[in-house]
Tab-separated table of N, CA and C in Angstrom:
chain	number	residue	atom	x	y	z
A	1	MET	N	-0.777	-8.515	35.471
A	1	MET	CA	-1.062	-8.653	34.267
A	1	MET	C	0.182	-8.047	33.259
A	2	GLU	N	0.373	-9.092	32.340
A	2	GLU	CA	1.824	-8.762	31.429
A	2	GLU	C	0.902	-7.708	30.528
A	3	THR	N	2.273	-7.180	29.759
A	3	THR	CA	1.885	-6.240	28.943
A	3	THR	C	2.386	-6.824	27.519
A	4	PRO	N	1.607	-6.550	26.456
A	4	PRO	CA	2.015	-7.574	25.434
A	4	PRO	C	3.401	-6.697	24.331
A	5	ASP	N	4.263	-7.593	23.653
A	5	ASP	CA	5.314	-6.809	23.178
A	5	ASP	C	5.150	-6.067	22.314
A	6	PHE	N	3.913	-6.042	21.775
A	6	PHE	CA	3.598	-5.034	20.537
A	6	PHE	C	2.444	-4.241	21.081
A	7	LEU	N	2.183	-2.937	20.465
A	7	LEU	CA	0.859	-2.386	20.847
A	7	LEU	C	0.015	-1.779	19.418
A	8	PRO	N	-0.999	-2.184	18.904
A	8	PRO	CA	-1.318	-1.586	18.147
A	8	PRO	C	-2.043	-0.213	18.575
A	9	ILE	N	-1.537	0.669	17.486
A	9	ILE	CA	-1.476	2.193	17.709
A	9	ILE	C	-2.306	2.383	16.615
A	10	VAL	N	-3.612	3.407	16.768
A	10	VAL	CA	-4.430	4.245	15.542
A	10	VAL	C	-3.773	5.509	15.451
A	11	LEU	N	-3.158	5.237	14.433
A	11	LEU	CA	-2.222	6.323	13.526
A	11	LEU	C	-3.477	7.332	12.972
A	12	PHE	N	-4.232	6.392	12.407
A	12	PHE	CA	-4.883	7.119	11.203
A	12	PHE	C	-6.502	6.229	11.860
A	13	PRO	N	-7.426	7.265	12.362
A	13	PRO	CA	-8.785	6.327	12.402
A	13	PRO	C	-9.312	5.929	11.200
A	14	ASN	N	-9.601	6.531	10.116
A	14	ASN	CA	-10.074	6.153	8.868
A	14	ASN	C	-9.438	4.863	8.374
A	15	LEU	N	-8.431	4.567	8.598
A	15	LEU	CA	-7.523	3.392	8.063
A	15	LEU	C	-7.684	2.091	9.036
A	16	ILE	N	-8.454	2.242	10.015
A	16	ILE	CA	-8.848	0.977	10.750
A	16	ILE	C	-9.356	0.032	10.120
A	17	CYS	N	-8.702	-1.496	10.149
A	17	CYS	CA	-9.371	-2.478	9.384
A	17	CYS	C	-10.256	-2.851	10.070
A	18	PRO	N	-11.238	-3.314	9.275
A	18	PRO	CA	-12.727	-3.571	10.186
A	18	PRO	C	-12.743	-4.874	10.325
A	19	ILE	N	-11.683	-5.798	9.619
A	19	ILE	CA	-11.884	-7.161	10.380
A	19	ILE	C	-11.030	-7.106	11.517
A	20	LEU	N	-9.807	-6.833	11.872
A	20	LEU	CA	-9.045	-6.697	12.967
A	20	LEU	C	-9.336	-5.817	13.735
A	21	GLY	N	-10.110	-4.719	13.454
A	21	GLY	CA	-10.642	-3.856	14.386
A	21	GLY	C	-9.934	-2.998	14.911
A	22	PHE	N	-8.450	-3.027	14.038
A	22	PHE	CA	-7.368	-1.844	15.052
A	22	PHE	C	-6.603	-1.466	13.369
A	23	CYS	N	-5.616	-0.583	13.412
A	23	CYS	CA	-4.833	-0.373	12.633
A	23	CYS	C	-3.359	-0.952	12.520
A	24	ILE	N	-3.266	-1.169	11.233
A	24	ILE	CA	-1.795	-2.399	11.082
A	24	ILE	C	-0.902	-2.017	11.522
A	25	LEU	N	-0.570	-0.427	11.580
A	25	LEU	CA	0.744	-0.225	12.423
A	25	LEU	C	1.223	-0.854	13.433
A	26	VAL	N	2.112	-0.951	13.729
A	26	VAL	CA	2.295	-1.971	14.900
A	26	VAL	C	3.960	-0.980	15.486
A	27	LEU	N	3.793	-0.272	16.639
A	27	LEU	CA	4.711	-0.032	17.253
A	27	LEU	C	5.373	-0.748	18.348
A	28	THR	N	6.700	-0.954	18.986
A	28	THR	CA	6.725	-1.556	19.801
A	28	THR	C	7.137	-0.515	21.299
A	29	GLY	N	7.086	-1.025	22.387
A	29	GLY	CA	7.296	-0.164	23.486
A	29	GLY	C	8.300	0.617	23.442
A	30	ASP	N	9.536	0.490	22.698
A	30	ASP	CA	10.439	1.604	22.905
A	30	ASP	C	10.246	2.729	21.358
A	31	ASP	N	9.274	2.821	20.956
A	31	ASP	CA	8.489	3.570	19.954
A	31	ASP	C	9.342	3.198	18.071
A	32	ILE	N	9.921	2.260	18.576
A	32	ILE	CA	10.569	1.653	17.024
A	32	ILE	C	9.138	0.833	16.508
A	33	MET	N	8.660	1.021	15.125
A	33	MET	CA	7.826	0.446	14.500
A	33	MET	C	8.299	-0.459	13.731
A	34	ARG	N	7.562	-2.076	13.878
A	34	ARG	CA	8.328	-3.200	13.191
A	34	ARG	C	7.674	-3.512	11.937
A	35	PRO	N	8.161	-4.052	11.319
A	35	PRO	CA	7.753	-4.338	9.671
A	35	PRO	C	6.026	-5.066	10.295
A	36	ILE	N	5.017	-4.756	9.198
A	36	ILE	CA	3.512	-5.139	9.282
A	36	ILE	C	4.024	-6.748	9.212
A	37	PRO	N	3.253	-7.413	10.113
A	37	PRO	CA	3.482	-8.640	9.763
A	37	PRO	C	3.015	-9.704	8.866
A	38	LYS	N	3.632	-10.730	8.269
A	38	LYS	CA	3.125	-11.187	7.013
A	38	LYS	C	1.793	-11.969	7.208
A	39	SER	N	1.247	-11.997	8.284
A	39	SER	CA	0.029	-12.896	8.785
A	39	SER	C	-1.020	-11.475	8.226
A	40	TYR	N	-1.049	-10.143	8.504
A	40	TYR	CA	-1.681	-8.836	7.971
A	40	TYR	C	-1.453	-9.124	6.089
A	41	LEU	N	-0.398	-9.361	6.235
A	41	LEU	CA	-0.099	-8.964	4.750
A	41	LEU	C	-0.579	-10.465	3.878
A	42	CYS	N	-1.565	-10.531	3.339
A	42	CYS	CA	-2.467	-11.677	3.163
A	42	CYS	C	-2.759	-11.667	1.511
A	43	HIS	N	-2.530	-10.574	1.062
A	43	HIS	CA	-3.047	-10.565	-0.255
A	43	HIS	C	-1.569	-10.388	-1.526
A	44	THR	N	-2.221	-11.034	-2.647
A	44	THR	CA	-1.078	-11.267	-3.921
A	44	THR	C	-1.815	-10.317	-5.025
A	45	VAL	N	-1.468	-9.341	-5.571
A	45	VAL	CA	-1.789	-8.685	-6.710
A	45	VAL	C	-1.057	-8.495	-7.884
A	46	THR	N	-1.229	-8.203	-9.056
A	46	THR	CA	-0.799	-7.986	-10.144
A	46	THR	C	-0.979	-6.459	-10.386
A	47	VAL	N	0.245	-5.776	-10.889
A	47	VAL	CA	0.347	-4.464	-11.196
A	47	VAL	C	1.048	-4.292	-12.401
A	48	THR	N	0.133	-3.782	-13.404
A	48	THR	CA	0.137	-3.570	-14.872
A	48	THR	C	1.075	-2.424	-15.072
A	49	THR	N	2.130	-2.311	-15.809
A	49	THR	CA	2.649	-0.853	-15.890
A	49	THR	C	2.692	-0.664	-17.561
A	50	LEU	N	1.935	0.608	-18.333
A	50	LEU	CA	2.158	0.377	-19.751
A	50	LEU	C	3.450	1.510	-20.140
A	51	THR	N	4.136	0.921	-21.118
A	51	THR	CA	5.247	1.430	-21.258
A	51	THR	C	4.604	2.406	-22.334
A	52	PRO	N	5.563	3.905	-22.870
A	52	PRO	CA	4.888	4.319	-23.791
A	52	PRO	C	5.387	3.720	-25.016
A	53	GLY	N	4.864	4.046	-26.324
A	53	GLY	CA	5.392	3.655	-27.508
A	53	GLY	C	5.864	4.546	-28.239
A	54	ASN	N	6.401	4.628	-29.244
A	54	ASN	CA	7.266	5.505	-29.943
A	54	ASN	C	6.382	6.975	-30.486
A	55	GLY	N	4.923	6.577	-30.185
A	55	GLY	CA	4.350	7.842	-31.018
A	55	GLY	C	3.753	7.734	-32.448
A	56	TRP	N	4.218	6.437	-33.110
A	56	TRP	CA	3.984	6.472	-34.606
A	56	TRP	C	3.331	4.932	-35.044
A	57	ASP	N	4.016	4.095	-34.623
A	57	ASP	CA	3.560	2.854	-35.212
A	57	ASP	C	3.724	1.859	-34.257
A	58	ILE	N	4.509	2.121	-33.364
A	58	ILE	CA	4.780	0.747	-32.163
A	58	ILE	C	3.834	1.326	-30.899
A	59	PRO	N	3.241	0.422	-30.503
A	59	PRO	CA	2.533	0.501	-29.215
A	59	PRO	C	3.300	0.399	-28.010
A	60	GLY	N	2.706	0.986	-26.812
A	60	GLY	CA	3.541	0.648	-25.528
A	60	GLY	C	3.005	-0.941	-25.391
A	61	GLU	N	3.754	-1.500	-24.581
A	61	GLU	CA	3.786	-2.712	-24.010
A	61	GLU	C	3.291	-2.519	-22.819
A	62	GLU	N	2.676	-3.905	-22.316
A	62	GLU	CA	2.224	-3.843	-20.892
A	62	GLU	C	3.187	-4.662	-19.878
A	63	ILE	N	4.021	-4.060	-19.044
A	63	ILE	CA	4.420	-5.227	-18.070
A	63	ILE	C	3.975	-5.477	-16.803
A	64	ARG	N	4.074	-6.817	-16.325
A	64	ARG	CA	3.193	-7.311	-15.520
A	64	ARG	C	4.137	-7.877	-14.295
A	65	HIS	N	3.829	-7.252	-13.146
A	65	HIS	CA	4.232	-7.824	-11.799
A	65	HIS	C	3.360	-8.538	-11.178
A	66	THR	N	3.896	-9.529	-10.380
A	66	THR	CA	2.979	-10.096	-9.450
A	66	THR	C	3.814	-9.691	-7.886
A	67	LEU	N	2.924	-8.934	-7.301
A	67	LEU	CA	3.083	-8.523	-5.684
A	67	LEU	C	2.537	-9.353	-4.817
A	68	LYS	N	3.452	-10.046	-4.095
A	68	LYS	CA	3.293	-10.735	-2.701
A	68	LYS	C	3.174	-10.226	-1.511
A	69	TYR	N	2.505	-10.346	-0.280
A	69	TYR	CA	2.565	-9.972	1.345
A	69	TYR	C	2.375	-8.709	0.923
A	70	VAL	N	1.138	-8.163	0.461
A	70	VAL	CA	0.444	-6.833	0.844
A	70	VAL	C	-0.828	-6.964	1.030
A	71	ARG	N	-1.533	-5.602	1.580
A	71	ARG	CA	-2.662	-6.093	1.826
A	71	ARG	C	-3.703	-4.564	1.213
A	72	ILE	N	-4.889	-4.865	0.634
A	72	ILE	CA	-5.671	-4.331	0.419
A	72	ILE	C	-6.971	-3.911	1.272
A	73	GLU	N	-7.542	-2.481	1.584
A	73	GLU	CA	-8.363	-2.580	2.592
A	73	GLU	C	-9.284	-1.625	1.940
A	74	PRO	N	-10.684	-1.648	1.701
A	74	PRO	CA	-11.569	-0.851	1.440
A	74	PRO	C	-11.351	0.741	2.205
A	75	SER	N	-11.529	1.675	1.239
A	75	SER	CA	-11.408	3.132	1.813
A	75	SER	C	-12.543	4.027	1.276
A	76	ARG	N	-12.892	5.256	1.839
A	76	ARG	CA	-13.490	5.728	1.426
A	76	ARG	C	-13.155	7.207	1.711
A	77	THR	N	-11.754	7.328	1.900
A	77	THR	CA	-10.868	8.565	2.196
A	77	THR	C	-11.261	9.257	0.612
A	78	ARG	N	-11.193	11.044	1.129
A	78	ARG	CA	-11.049	11.700	0.134
A	78	ARG	C	-9.694	12.219	0.185
A	79	ILE	N	-9.240	12.686	-1.086
A	79	ILE	CA	-8.004	13.211	-1.030
A	79	ILE	C	-7.691	14.482	-1.818
A	80	LEU	N	-6.832	15.110	-1.714
A	80	LEU	CA	-6.768	16.272	-3.056
A	80	LEU	C	-5.216	15.527	-4.191
A	81	THR	N	-5.505	16.152	-5.138
A	81	THR	CA	-4.409	15.424	-6.180
A	81	THR	C	-3.469	16.880	-6.245
A	82	LYS	N	-2.647	16.366	-6.860
A	82	LYS	CA	-1.376	17.684	-7.478
A	82	LYS	C	-2.340	18.741	-7.717
A	83	ASP	N	-3.178	18.535	-8.789
A	83	ASP	CA	-3.900	19.492	-9.732
A	83	ASP	C	-4.911	20.173	-8.976
A	84	ASN	N	-5.127	19.643	-7.450
A	84	ASN	CA	-6.129	20.486	-6.560
A	84	ASN	C	-7.757	19.697	-6.891
A	85	THR	N	-7.982	18.400	-7.284
A	85	THR	CA	-9.085	18.022	-7.668
A	85	THR	C	-9.453	17.446	-6.647
A	86	GLU	N	-10.218	16.925	-6.060
A	86	GLU	CA	-10.740	15.627	-4.955
A	86	GLU	C	-11.196	15.027	-5.418
A	87	ILE	N	-10.716	13.730	-5.091
A	87	ILE	CA	-11.219	12.349	-5.500
A	87	ILE	C	-11.462	11.594	-4.269
A	88	GLN	N	-12.341	10.404	-4.387
A	88	GLN	CA	-12.509	9.593	-3.224
A	88	GLN	C	-12.106	8.267	-3.679
A	89	LEU	N	-11.252	7.777	-2.595
A	89	LEU	CA	-10.490	6.329	-2.897
A	89	LEU	C	-11.279	5.379	-2.641
A	90	THR	N	-11.112	4.104	-3.349
A	90	THR	CA	-11.788	2.978	-3.041
A	90	THR	C	-11.141	1.791	-2.293
A	91	GLY	N	-9.882	2.119	-2.326
A	91	GLY	CA	-9.304	1.268	-1.817
A	91	GLY	C	-7.753	1.943	-1.065
A	92	ILE	N	-7.090	1.214	-0.161
A	92	ILE	CA	-5.531	1.402	0.036
A	92	ILE	C	-4.689	0.045	-0.275
A	93	LEU	N	-3.778	0.313	-0.309
A	93	LEU	CA	-2.607	-1.247	-0.719
A	93	LEU	C	-1.561	-0.874	0.501
A	94	PHE	N	-1.364	-1.603	0.984
A	94	PHE	CA	-0.482	-1.529	2.103
A	94	PHE	C	0.919	-2.330	1.455
A	95	TYR	N	2.099	-1.615	1.231
A	95	TYR	CA	3.491	-2.309	0.792
A	95	TYR	C	4.138	-1.845	1.730
A	96	ASP	N	4.704	-3.368	2.506
A	96	ASP	CA	5.631	-3.024	3.535
A	96	ASP	C	7.128	-3.232	3.000
A	97	CYS	N	8.101	-2.209	3.326
A	97	CYS	CA	9.819	-2.461	2.908
A	97	CYS	C	10.073	-3.560	3.044
A	98	ARG	N	9.797	-4.547	4.102
A	98	ARG	CA	10.661	-5.077	4.299
A	98	ARG	C	10.027	-6.747	4.175
A	99	ASN	N	8.710	-6.856	4.325
A	99	ASN	CA	7.726	-8.106	3.805
A	99	ASN	C	7.665	-8.407	2.554
A	100	SER	N	6.907	-7.418	2.295
A	100	SER	CA	6.603	-7.114	0.556
A	100	SER	C	7.244	-7.683	-0.429
A	101	LYS	N	7.059	-8.579	-1.445
A	101	LYS	CA	7.997	-8.948	-2.275
A	101	LYS	C	7.464	-8.904	-3.767
A	102	PRO	N	8.307	-8.188	-4.558
A	102	PRO	CA	9.304	-8.384	-4.714
A	102	PRO	C	9.846	-6.885	-3.906
A	103	ALA	N	10.834	-6.968	-3.341
A	103	ALA	CA	11.585	-5.618	-2.801
A	103	ALA	C	11.751	-4.671	-3.440
A	104	ASN	N	11.525	-3.404	-2.856
A	104	ASN	CA	11.847	-2.492	-3.948
A	104	ASN	C	11.203	-1.769	-4.869
A	105	PHE	N	9.921	-2.382	-4.883
A	105	PHE	CA	9.296	-1.907	-6.206
A	105	PHE	C	8.672	-0.864	-6.376
A	106	GLN	N	8.768	-0.393	-8.001
A	106	GLN	CA	8.812	1.141	-7.676
A	106	GLN	C	7.156	1.627	-8.344
A	107	PHE	N	6.429	2.446	-7.240
A	107	PHE	CA	4.797	2.203	-7.794
A	107	PHE	C	5.119	3.825	-8.879
A	108	GLN	N	3.979	3.673	-9.705
A	108	GLN	CA	3.831	4.726	-10.164
A	108	GLN	C	2.434	5.419	-10.346
A	109	THR	N	1.700	6.822	-10.528
A	109	THR	CA	0.259	7.156	-10.437
A	109	THR	C	0.066	6.348	-11.642
A	110	GLY	N	-1.081	5.969	-12.135
A	110	GLY	CA	-1.765	5.769	-13.384
A	110	GLY	C	-1.605	4.069	-13.756
A	111	GLN	N	-0.397	3.238	-13.180
A	111	GLN	CA	-0.350	1.826	-12.737
A	111	GLN	C	-1.928	1.213	-12.629
A	112	MET	N	-2.011	0.249	-12.953
A	112	MET	CA	-3.048	-0.913	-13.250
A	112	MET	C	-2.967	-2.046	-12.194
A	113	ILE	N	-3.821	-2.148	-11.073
A	113	ILE	CA	-4.086	-3.090	-10.225
A	113	ILE	C	-4.998	-4.128	-10.314
A	114	SER	N	-4.731	-5.603	-10.163
A	114	SER	CA	-5.522	-6.507	-10.445
A	114	SER	C	-5.847	-7.260	-9.080
A	115	PHE	N	-6.798	-7.089	-8.564
A	115	PHE	CA	-7.302	-8.000	-7.221
A	115	PHE	C	-8.506	-8.369	-7.148
A	116	PHE	N	-7.970	-10.089	-7.167
A	116	PHE	CA	-9.737	-10.442	-7.083
A	116	PHE	C	-10.511	-10.497	-8.317
A	117	GLY	N	-10.054	-10.316	-9.578
A	117	GLY	CA	-11.105	-10.206	-10.633
A	117	GLY	C	-11.285	-8.308	-10.781
A	118	ASN	N	-11.177	-7.706	-10.127
A	118	ASN	CA	-11.463	-6.177	-9.929
A	118	ASN	C	-10.340	-5.527	-10.335
A	119	SER	N	-10.270	-4.235	-11.072
A	119	SER	CA	-8.889	-3.346	-11.806
A	119	SER	C	-9.139	-2.078	-10.821
A	120	TYR	N	-7.858	-1.802	-10.426
A	120	TYR	CA	-7.997	-0.074	-9.805
A	120	TYR	C	-6.941	0.343	-10.350
A	121	THR	N	-6.754	1.714	-10.109
A	121	THR	CA	-5.680	2.695	-10.958
A	121	THR	C	-5.269	3.465	-10.027
A	122	VAL	N	-3.881	3.244	-9.397
A	122	VAL	CA	-3.124	4.047	-8.642
A	122	VAL	C	-3.387	5.420	-8.792
A	123	THR	N	-3.690	5.797	-7.650
A	123	THR	CA	-4.237	7.647	-7.302
A	123	THR	C	-3.141	8.452	-7.079
A	124	SER	N	-2.506	7.741	-5.799
A	124	SER	CA	-1.591	8.467	-4.874
A	124	SER	C	-1.037	7.321	-4.383
A	125	ILE	N	0.662	8.090	-3.831
A	125	ILE	CA	1.560	6.946	-3.195
A	125	ILE	C	2.249	7.882	-2.006
A	126	GLU	N	1.534	7.257	-1.107
A	126	GLU	CA	2.271	7.946	0.182
A	126	GLU	C	3.025	7.355	0.940
A	127	PRO	N	4.271	7.647	1.266
A	127	PRO	CA	5.690	6.911	1.784
A	127	PRO	C	5.430	7.422	2.990
A	128	LEU	N	5.765	6.162	4.035
A	128	LEU	CA	5.441	6.412	5.647
A	128	LEU	C	7.107	6.204	6.295
A	129	TYR	N	7.860	7.046	6.851
A	129	TYR	CA	8.915	6.822	7.374
A	129	TYR	C	9.111	6.638	8.920
A	130	GLU	N	10.101	5.883	9.267
A	130	GLU	CA	10.393	5.488	10.663
A	130	GLU	C	11.819	6.015	11.029
A	131	ARG	N	11.956	7.012	11.840
A	131	ARG	CA	13.467	7.931	12.098
A	131	ARG	C	14.383	7.659	10.947
A	132	GLY	N	13.442	8.441	9.836
A	132	GLY	CA	14.373	8.588	8.588
A	132	GLY	C	14.417	7.399	7.597
A	133	LYS	N	13.950	6.248	7.995
A	133	LYS	CA	13.813	5.448	6.859
A	133	LYS	C	12.483	4.915	6.594
A	134	LEU	N	12.626	4.615	5.528
A	134	LEU	CA	11.205	4.229	4.727
A	134	LEU	C	10.453	2.902	5.150
A	135	HIS	N	9.503	2.897	6.022
A	135	HIS	CA	8.853	1.612	6.632
A	135	HIS	C	7.653	1.065	5.876
A	136	HIS	N	6.818	1.949	5.226
A	136	HIS	CA	5.748	1.070	4.154
A	136	HIS	C	5.214	2.191	3.318
A	137	LEU	N	4.480	1.793	2.050
A	137	LEU	CA	4.049	2.684	1.407
A	137	LEU	C	2.692	2.231	1.530
A	138	GLU	N	1.604	3.570	1.199
A	138	GLU	CA	0.134	3.241	1.408
A	138	GLU	C	-0.086	3.621	-0.055
A	139	ILE	N	-0.593	3.277	-0.806
A	139	ILE	CA	-0.919	3.350	-2.520
A	139	ILE	C	-2.645	3.328	-2.485
A	140	GLY	N	-2.737	4.736	-2.766
A	140	GLY	CA	-4.365	4.947	-2.900
A	140	GLY	C	-4.805	4.331	-4.257
A	141	VAL	N	-5.877	4.157	-3.871
A	141	VAL	CA	-6.189	3.616	-5.760
A	141	VAL	C	-7.969	3.931	-5.709
A	142	VAL	N	-8.168	3.977	-7.302
A	142	VAL	CA	-9.857	4.048	-7.453
A	142	VAL	C	-10.192	2.782	-8.207
């Protein structure tokens, strides 16, 4: 029996994709993570950032970016914020550093994400590294 060239590894049991049945992180046999395949990154979202105004008469403006090749998964994970309050995430956005476009997008807490008519707020940003190099980001949203 042949072994596959990639092995789906469950690194986070609460992040198992209900549709695929396994975690979307992929390790090769020599323990090097490959980019998340584009076939898994099937969503397109709009990220809205509000720039600050001058505080007097000029309001801030909205800057919108469209992100392609990302994935949003529902989640009920509870996390602690920096100010030690517990919140429950409604979803996690996966942004792959190789396949997601635009490349090198900078996420910030408080940004708004629009996906299929629903709006979410970025509450946590978790970078995941492979051998010292950024592999992907997991963006917690409520």
